[in-house]
Amino acid sequence: MPSTDPASPTDRTTALSPTDRTALGRHSERGKAERRELYDVLDAGVICHIGLLMNGAPRVLPTAYGFDPDGPDQGGTLYLHGSVAATSLRAAPEQEMCATITHLDGLVLARSAFNSSMNYRSAVIIGRPRLVTDPAEVTLGLERVVDQVCPGRWAALRDSTRKELAATAVLALPLHEASVKVRDAEAGDDASDVEANAVWAGVIPVSVQYGAPVANSDCDLPVPDHVQARVS
Amino acid sequence: MPSTDPASPTDRTTALSPTDRTALGRHSERGKAERRELYDVLDAGVICHIGLLMNGAPRVLPTAYGFDPDGPDQGGTLYLHGSVAATSLRAAPEQEMCATITHLDGLVLARSAFNSSMNYRSAVIIGRPRLVTDPAEVTLGLERVVDQVCPGRWAALRDSTRKELAATAVLALPLHEASVKVRDAEAGDDASDVEANAVWAGVIPVSVQYGAPVANSDCDLPVPDHVQARVS
């Protein structure tokens, strides 16, 4: 349920981690405090992994997402979509779920297995999603998902048909209860391992690359600017 | 518990999806049938997302993994590791968990929002992990995790100390109950949208790039072959 006045944009400096569940245990020094940093992690991604209970056991599924920092839910709104026929989405509004967005930024090769690590940015959002029923918000949610994948794409597409909308479920997860964790550093080795100077240590940077667009076999139109912009 | 004879390597053509839980619902045509295809998805990755129940609600966390197709569990073994102090890992052996590995291969830009999609390879593994207690298997599990991140790295590192091993938990998840789903195709549009010829359609390839290794500030050794091989 919307719990803040949609006319009041979310304060991006609001503290994250308002509950015990999103307080970091291990490596709490990697935690980020500001809501703005959650939006930064969301901004940079294309897929999230959602966690749901299915017949009492956790299931983790990759899916697209979109978000609106000023959406109607407390802290803003994460939008998820799927077929109305998808078991996972049908079950979702009746239970708590988790959505995790992870960017792998580097392989941290320390001099020992124990100190080996990764550089990453990850956001964990916990909450009870609502099924979006307002037609305007359904459309907005789908627009957010489409434009998260390729900014500017939504404006290039025809309107969704009634039949398509009837076949699509949109879920809204509040961004209120969330944590952000970032590691961005070189390897941290034991002094004795550094002194031994026996093993190379460092970071292999990891990034996501978007390659040159490949037109459909049934399409002879030129690559539009919004697609080119995603790649550049 | 080990449920097959470790002396009998897993048959890579064994059918996947032995249970209702891993039978695909939506887009079952994207399902892969052979165990070999599960190993291919695992081979290509560096992190997985694990799903656990924490205080009754699902939690999804990114983590490193390693695997052994001929490991002691049915279907082979997925190895996960973490601090013995990590709440998530401490809770794990008492409950079912899910491990999902996803590779995003392309943004599929169709002429409609409805037909827009992604190309991907994903594996979902469900099971009850066991806490590895045999010292030899603990070491093997850690080796698998380290070498999954950077093949050949393990051999370059010093042995783990007793203190390090005491601080590390290794979990083994059977690869028995698993599904693999792959989409690898151009956009599938409605005939009327193709005919209208109004919107560019195609695929933006997505790949993970490993950049040039950056040596630690306290390391002046040359980049070793096993690190260079990860990047090349």
PDB file of N, CA and C in Angstrom, chain A residues 40-47 64-67 103 144-153 208-214 223-232, chain B residues 104 106-109 117-118 200 202-207:
ATOM      1  N   ASP A  40      21.624   4.344  -6.968  1.00  0.00           N
ATOM      2  CA  ASP A  40      22.781   4.190  -7.859  1.00  0.00           C
ATOM      3  C   ASP A  40      22.964   2.724  -8.276  1.00  0.00           C
ATOM      4  N   VAL A  41      22.822   1.815  -7.316  1.00  0.00           N
ATOM      5  CA  VAL A  41      22.962   0.388  -7.646  1.00  0.00           C
ATOM      6  C   VAL A  41      21.839  -0.045  -8.580  1.00  0.00           C
ATOM      7  N   LEU A  42      20.627   0.404  -8.299  1.00  0.00           N
ATOM      8  CA  LEU A  42      19.490   0.059  -9.162  1.00  0.00           C
ATOM      9  C   LEU A  42      19.681   0.631 -10.563  1.00  0.00           C
ATOM     10  N   ASP A  43      20.139   1.848 -10.640  1.00  0.00           N
ATOM     11  CA  ASP A  43      20.372   2.518 -11.924  1.00  0.00           C
ATOM     12  C   ASP A  43      21.269   1.705 -12.845  1.00  0.00           C
ATOM     13  N   ALA A  44      22.275   1.085 -12.259  1.00  0.00           N
ATOM     14  CA  ALA A  44      23.343   0.470 -13.054  1.00  0.00           C
ATOM     15  C   ALA A  44      22.986  -0.920 -13.568  1.00  0.00           C
ATOM     16  N   GLY A  45      21.840  -1.456 -13.198  1.00  0.00           N
ATOM     17  CA  GLY A  45      21.537  -2.849 -13.504  1.00  0.00           C
ATOM     18  C   GLY A  45      20.466  -3.075 -14.542  1.00  0.00           C
ATOM     19  N   VAL A  46      20.336  -4.328 -14.939  1.00  0.00           N
ATOM     20  CA  VAL A  46      19.317  -4.732 -15.904  1.00  0.00           C
ATOM     21  C   VAL A  46      18.471  -5.879 -15.357  1.00  0.00           C
ATOM     22  N   ILE A  47      19.091  -6.754 -14.583  1.00  0.00           N
ATOM     23  CA  ILE A  47      18.314  -7.833 -13.976  1.00  0.00           C
ATOM     24  C   ILE A  47      18.519  -7.855 -12.463  1.00  0.00           C
ATOM     25  N   ALA A  64      13.781  -9.099 -15.020  1.00  0.00           N
ATOM     26  CA  ALA A  64      13.987  -7.672 -15.276  1.00  0.00           C
ATOM     27  C   ALA A  64      13.312  -6.852 -14.172  1.00  0.00           C
ATOM     28  N   TYR A  65      13.691  -5.596 -14.072  1.00  0.00           N
ATOM     29  CA  TYR A  65      13.038  -4.715 -13.107  1.00  0.00           C
ATOM     30  C   TYR A  65      13.101  -3.286 -13.616  1.00  0.00           C
ATOM     31  N   GLY A  66      12.293  -2.454 -12.988  1.00  0.00           N
ATOM     32  CA  GLY A  66      12.383  -1.017 -13.178  1.00  0.00           C
ATOM     33  C   GLY A  66      12.137  -0.385 -11.817  1.00  0.00           C
ATOM     34  N   PHE A  67      12.398   0.900 -11.675  1.00  0.00           N
ATOM     35  CA  PHE A  67      12.125   1.502 -10.365  1.00  0.00           C
ATOM     36  C   PHE A  67      11.820   2.983 -10.513  1.00  0.00           C
ATOM     37  N   HIS A 103      26.195  -6.129  -8.857  1.00  0.00           N
ATOM     38  CA  HIS A 103      27.156  -5.839  -9.913  1.00  0.00           C
ATOM     39  C   HIS A 103      28.510  -6.360  -9.470  1.00  0.00           C
ATOM     40  N   ARG A 144       8.884   1.684 -16.836  1.00  0.00           N
ATOM     41  CA  ARG A 144      10.127   1.681 -16.046  1.00  0.00           C
ATOM     42  C   ARG A 144      10.968   0.438 -16.335  1.00  0.00           C
ATOM     43  N   VAL A 145      10.297  -0.699 -16.479  1.00  0.00           N
ATOM     44  CA  VAL A 145      11.029  -1.944 -16.757  1.00  0.00           C
ATOM     45  C   VAL A 145      11.673  -1.880 -18.140  1.00  0.00           C
ATOM     46  N   VAL A 146      10.883  -1.438 -19.127  1.00  0.00           N
ATOM     47  CA  VAL A 146      11.393  -1.378 -20.507  1.00  0.00           C
ATOM     48  C   VAL A 146      12.560  -0.393 -20.605  1.00  0.00           C
ATOM     49  N   ASP A 147      12.410   0.756 -19.963  1.00  0.00           N
ATOM     50  CA  ASP A 147      13.464   1.775 -20.058  1.00  0.00           C
ATOM     51  C   ASP A 147      14.675   1.466 -19.185  1.00  0.00           C
ATOM     52  N   GLN A 148      14.508   0.594 -18.196  1.00  0.00           N
ATOM     53  CA  GLN A 148      15.674   0.142 -17.431  1.00  0.00           C
ATOM     54  C   GLN A 148      16.590  -0.697 -18.328  1.00  0.00           C
ATOM     55  N   VAL A 149      15.962  -1.526 -19.166  1.00  0.00           N
ATOM     56  CA  VAL A 149      16.723  -2.379 -20.076  1.00  0.00           C
ATOM     57  C   VAL A 149      17.385  -1.540 -21.165  1.00  0.00           C
ATOM     58  N   CYS A 150      16.648  -0.597 -21.705  1.00  0.00           N
ATOM     59  CA  CYS A 150      17.179   0.260 -22.772  1.00  0.00           C
ATOM     60  C   CYS A 150      16.499   1.631 -22.668  1.00  0.00           C
ATOM     61  N   PRO A 151      17.190   2.581 -22.031  1.00  0.00           N
ATOM     62  CA  PRO A 151      16.576   3.898 -21.821  1.00  0.00           C
ATOM     63  C   PRO A 151      16.080   4.515 -23.132  1.00  0.00           C
ATOM     64  N   GLY A 152      14.868   5.034 -23.095  1.00  0.00           N
ATOM     65  CA  GLY A 152      14.290   5.669 -24.285  1.00  0.00           C
ATOM     66  C   GLY A 152      13.523   4.705 -25.169  1.00  0.00           C
ATOM     67  N   ARG A 153      13.562   3.415 -24.835  1.00  0.00           N
ATOM     68  CA  ARG A 153      12.905   2.416 -25.674  1.00  0.00           C
ATOM     69  C   ARG A 153      11.391   2.565 -25.654  1.00  0.00           C
ATOM     70  N   VAL A 208      30.408  -5.205 -17.417  1.00  0.00           N
ATOM     71  CA  VAL A 208      29.410  -5.694 -18.371  1.00  0.00           C
ATOM     72  C   VAL A 208      29.584  -4.896 -19.654  1.00  0.00           C
ATOM     73  N   GLN A 209      29.662  -5.619 -20.766  1.00  0.00           N
ATOM     74  CA  GLN A 209      29.828  -4.942 -22.039  1.00  0.00           C
ATOM     75  C   GLN A 209      28.596  -5.145 -22.918  1.00  0.00           C
ATOM     76  N   TYR A 210      28.115  -4.037 -23.476  1.00  0.00           N
ATOM     77  CA  TYR A 210      27.021  -4.113 -24.434  1.00  0.00           C
ATOM     78  C   TYR A 210      27.616  -4.021 -25.829  1.00  0.00           C
ATOM     79  N   GLY A 211      27.437  -5.067 -26.626  1.00  0.00           N
ATOM     80  CA  GLY A 211      28.049  -5.121 -27.953  1.00  0.00           C
ATOM     81  C   GLY A 211      27.215  -4.409 -29.011  1.00  0.00           C
ATOM     82  N   ALA A 212      27.733  -4.429 -30.240  1.00  0.00           N
ATOM     83  CA  ALA A 212      27.042  -3.768 -31.354  1.00  0.00           C
ATOM     84  C   ALA A 212      25.673  -4.416 -31.579  1.00  0.00           C
ATOM     85  N   PRO A 213      24.636  -3.601 -31.724  1.00  0.00           N
ATOM     86  CA  PRO A 213      23.284  -4.139 -31.917  1.00  0.00           C
ATOM     87  C   PRO A 213      23.201  -5.005 -33.170  1.00  0.00           C
ATOM     88  N   VAL A 214      22.507  -6.130 -33.072  1.00  0.00           N
ATOM     89  CA  VAL A 214      22.301  -7.037 -34.196  1.00  0.00           C
ATOM     90  C   VAL A 214      20.832  -6.950 -34.596  1.00  0.00           C
ATOM     91  N   VAL A 223      19.693   1.397 -37.017  1.00  0.00           N
ATOM     92  CA  VAL A 223      19.718   1.364 -35.545  1.00  0.00           C
ATOM     93  C   VAL A 223      19.356   2.754 -35.014  1.00  0.00           C
ATOM     94  N   PRO A 224      18.309   2.847 -34.225  1.00  0.00           N
ATOM     95  CA  PRO A 224      17.896   4.174 -33.730  1.00  0.00           C
ATOM     96  C   PRO A 224      18.826   4.695 -32.625  1.00  0.00           C
ATOM     97  N   ASP A 225      18.726   5.976 -32.372  1.00  0.00           N
ATOM     98  CA  ASP A 225      19.610   6.621 -31.398  1.00  0.00           C
ATOM     99  C   ASP A 225      19.511   5.997 -30.002  1.00  0.00           C
ATOM    100  N   HIS A 226      18.287   5.668 -29.559  1.00  0.00           N
ATOM    101  CA  HIS A 226      18.156   5.164 -28.185  1.00  0.00           C
ATOM    102  C   HIS A 226      18.853   3.809 -28.030  1.00  0.00           C
ATOM    103  N   VAL A 227      18.902   3.023 -29.098  1.00  0.00           N
ATOM    104  CA  VAL A 227      19.604   1.738 -29.040  1.00  0.00           C
ATOM    105  C   VAL A 227      21.118   1.970 -29.087  1.00  0.00           C
ATOM    106  N   GLN A 228      21.533   2.873 -29.960  1.00  0.00           N
ATOM    107  CA  GLN A 228      22.957   3.188 -30.062  1.00  0.00           C
ATOM    108  C   GLN A 228      23.482   3.738 -28.733  1.00  0.00           C
ATOM    109  N   ALA A 229      22.629   4.531 -28.068  1.00  0.00           N
ATOM    110  CA  ALA A 229      23.044   5.139 -26.801  1.00  0.00           C
ATOM    111  C   ALA A 229      23.304   4.074 -25.725  1.00  0.00           C
ATOM    112  N   ARG A 230      22.566   2.978 -25.759  1.00  0.00           N
ATOM    113  CA  ARG A 230      22.746   1.907 -24.784  1.00  0.00           C
ATOM    114  C   ARG A 230      24.112   1.260 -24.942  1.00  0.00           C
ATOM    115  N   VAL A 231      24.588   1.251 -26.162  1.00  0.00           N
ATOM    116  CA  VAL A 231      25.816   0.537 -26.497  1.00  0.00           C
ATOM    117  C   VAL A 231      27.053   1.417 -26.295  1.00  0.00           C
ATOM    118  N   SER A 232      26.883   2.709 -26.497  1.00  0.00           N
ATOM    119  CA  SER A 232      28.040   3.616 -26.493  1.00  0.00           C
ATOM    120  C   SER A 232      28.562   3.862 -25.077  1.00  0.00           C
TER     121      SER A 232
ATOM    122  N   LEU B 104      23.552 -13.143 -18.330  1.00  0.00           N
ATOM    123  CA  LEU B 104      22.768 -12.303 -19.239  1.00  0.00           C
ATOM    124  C   LEU B 104      23.533 -12.188 -20.551  1.00  0.00           C
ATOM    125  N   GLY B 106      21.979 -11.093 -23.705  1.00  0.00           N
ATOM    126  CA  GLY B 106      21.513 -10.112 -24.682  1.00  0.00           C
ATOM    127  C   GLY B 106      20.238  -9.420 -24.251  1.00  0.00           C
ATOM    128  N   LEU B 107      20.103  -8.165 -24.686  1.00  0.00           N
ATOM    129  CA  LEU B 107      18.851  -7.436 -24.499  1.00  0.00           C
ATOM    130  C   LEU B 107      18.059  -7.620 -25.793  1.00  0.00           C
ATOM    131  N   VAL B 108      16.896  -8.224 -25.670  1.00  0.00           N
ATOM    132  CA  VAL B 108      16.094  -8.526 -26.855  1.00  0.00           C
ATOM    133  C   VAL B 108      15.057  -7.429 -27.031  1.00  0.00           C
ATOM    134  N   LEU B 109      15.313  -6.562 -28.001  1.00  0.00           N
ATOM    135  CA  LEU B 109      14.466  -5.397 -28.195  1.00  0.00           C
ATOM    136  C   LEU B 109      13.444  -5.706 -29.289  1.00  0.00           C
ATOM    137  N   SER B 117      12.380  -8.998 -24.413  1.00  0.00           N
ATOM    138  CA  SER B 117      12.868 -10.126 -23.617  1.00  0.00           C
ATOM    139  C   SER B 117      14.370  -9.989 -23.382  1.00  0.00           C
ATOM    140  N   MET B 118      14.950 -11.038 -22.899  1.00  0.00           N
ATOM    141  CA  MET B 118      16.395 -11.101 -22.710  1.00  0.00           C
ATOM    142  C   MET B 118      16.871 -12.445 -23.237  1.00  0.00           C
ATOM    143  N   TRP B 200      12.605  -0.399 -34.918  1.00  0.00           N
ATOM    144  CA  TRP B 200      13.774  -1.269 -35.046  1.00  0.00           C
ATOM    145  C   TRP B 200      13.677  -2.413 -34.033  1.00  0.00           C
ATOM    146  N   GLY B 202      15.834  -6.007 -32.630  1.00  0.00           N
ATOM    147  CA  GLY B 202      17.079  -6.755 -32.677  1.00  0.00           C
ATOM    148  C   GLY B 202      17.593  -7.055 -31.288  1.00  0.00           C
ATOM    149  N   VAL B 203      18.837  -7.440 -31.219  1.00  0.00           N
ATOM    150  CA  VAL B 203      19.439  -7.858 -29.947  1.00  0.00           C
ATOM    151  C   VAL B 203      20.701  -7.035 -29.685  1.00  0.00           C
ATOM    152  N   ILE B 204      20.837  -6.544 -28.476  1.00  0.00           N
ATOM    153  CA  ILE B 204      22.105  -5.971 -28.022  1.00  0.00           C
ATOM    154  C   ILE B 204      22.830  -7.058 -27.238  1.00  0.00           C
ATOM    155  N   PRO B 205      23.951  -7.578 -27.769  1.00  0.00           N
ATOM    156  CA  PRO B 205      24.680  -8.617 -27.042  1.00  0.00           C
ATOM    157  C   PRO B 205      25.247  -8.065 -25.730  1.00  0.00           C
ATOM    158  N   VAL B 206      25.198  -8.865 -24.710  1.00  0.00           N
ATOM    159  CA  VAL B 206      25.746  -8.491 -23.402  1.00  0.00           C
ATOM    160  C   VAL B 206      26.794  -9.527 -23.016  1.00  0.00           C
ATOM    161  N   SER B 207      27.937  -9.073 -22.565  1.00  0.00           N
ATOM    162  CA  SER B 207      28.960 -10.022 -22.130  1.00  0.00           C
ATOM    163  C   SER B 207      29.696  -9.479 -20.915  1.00  0.00           C
TER     164      SER B 207
END
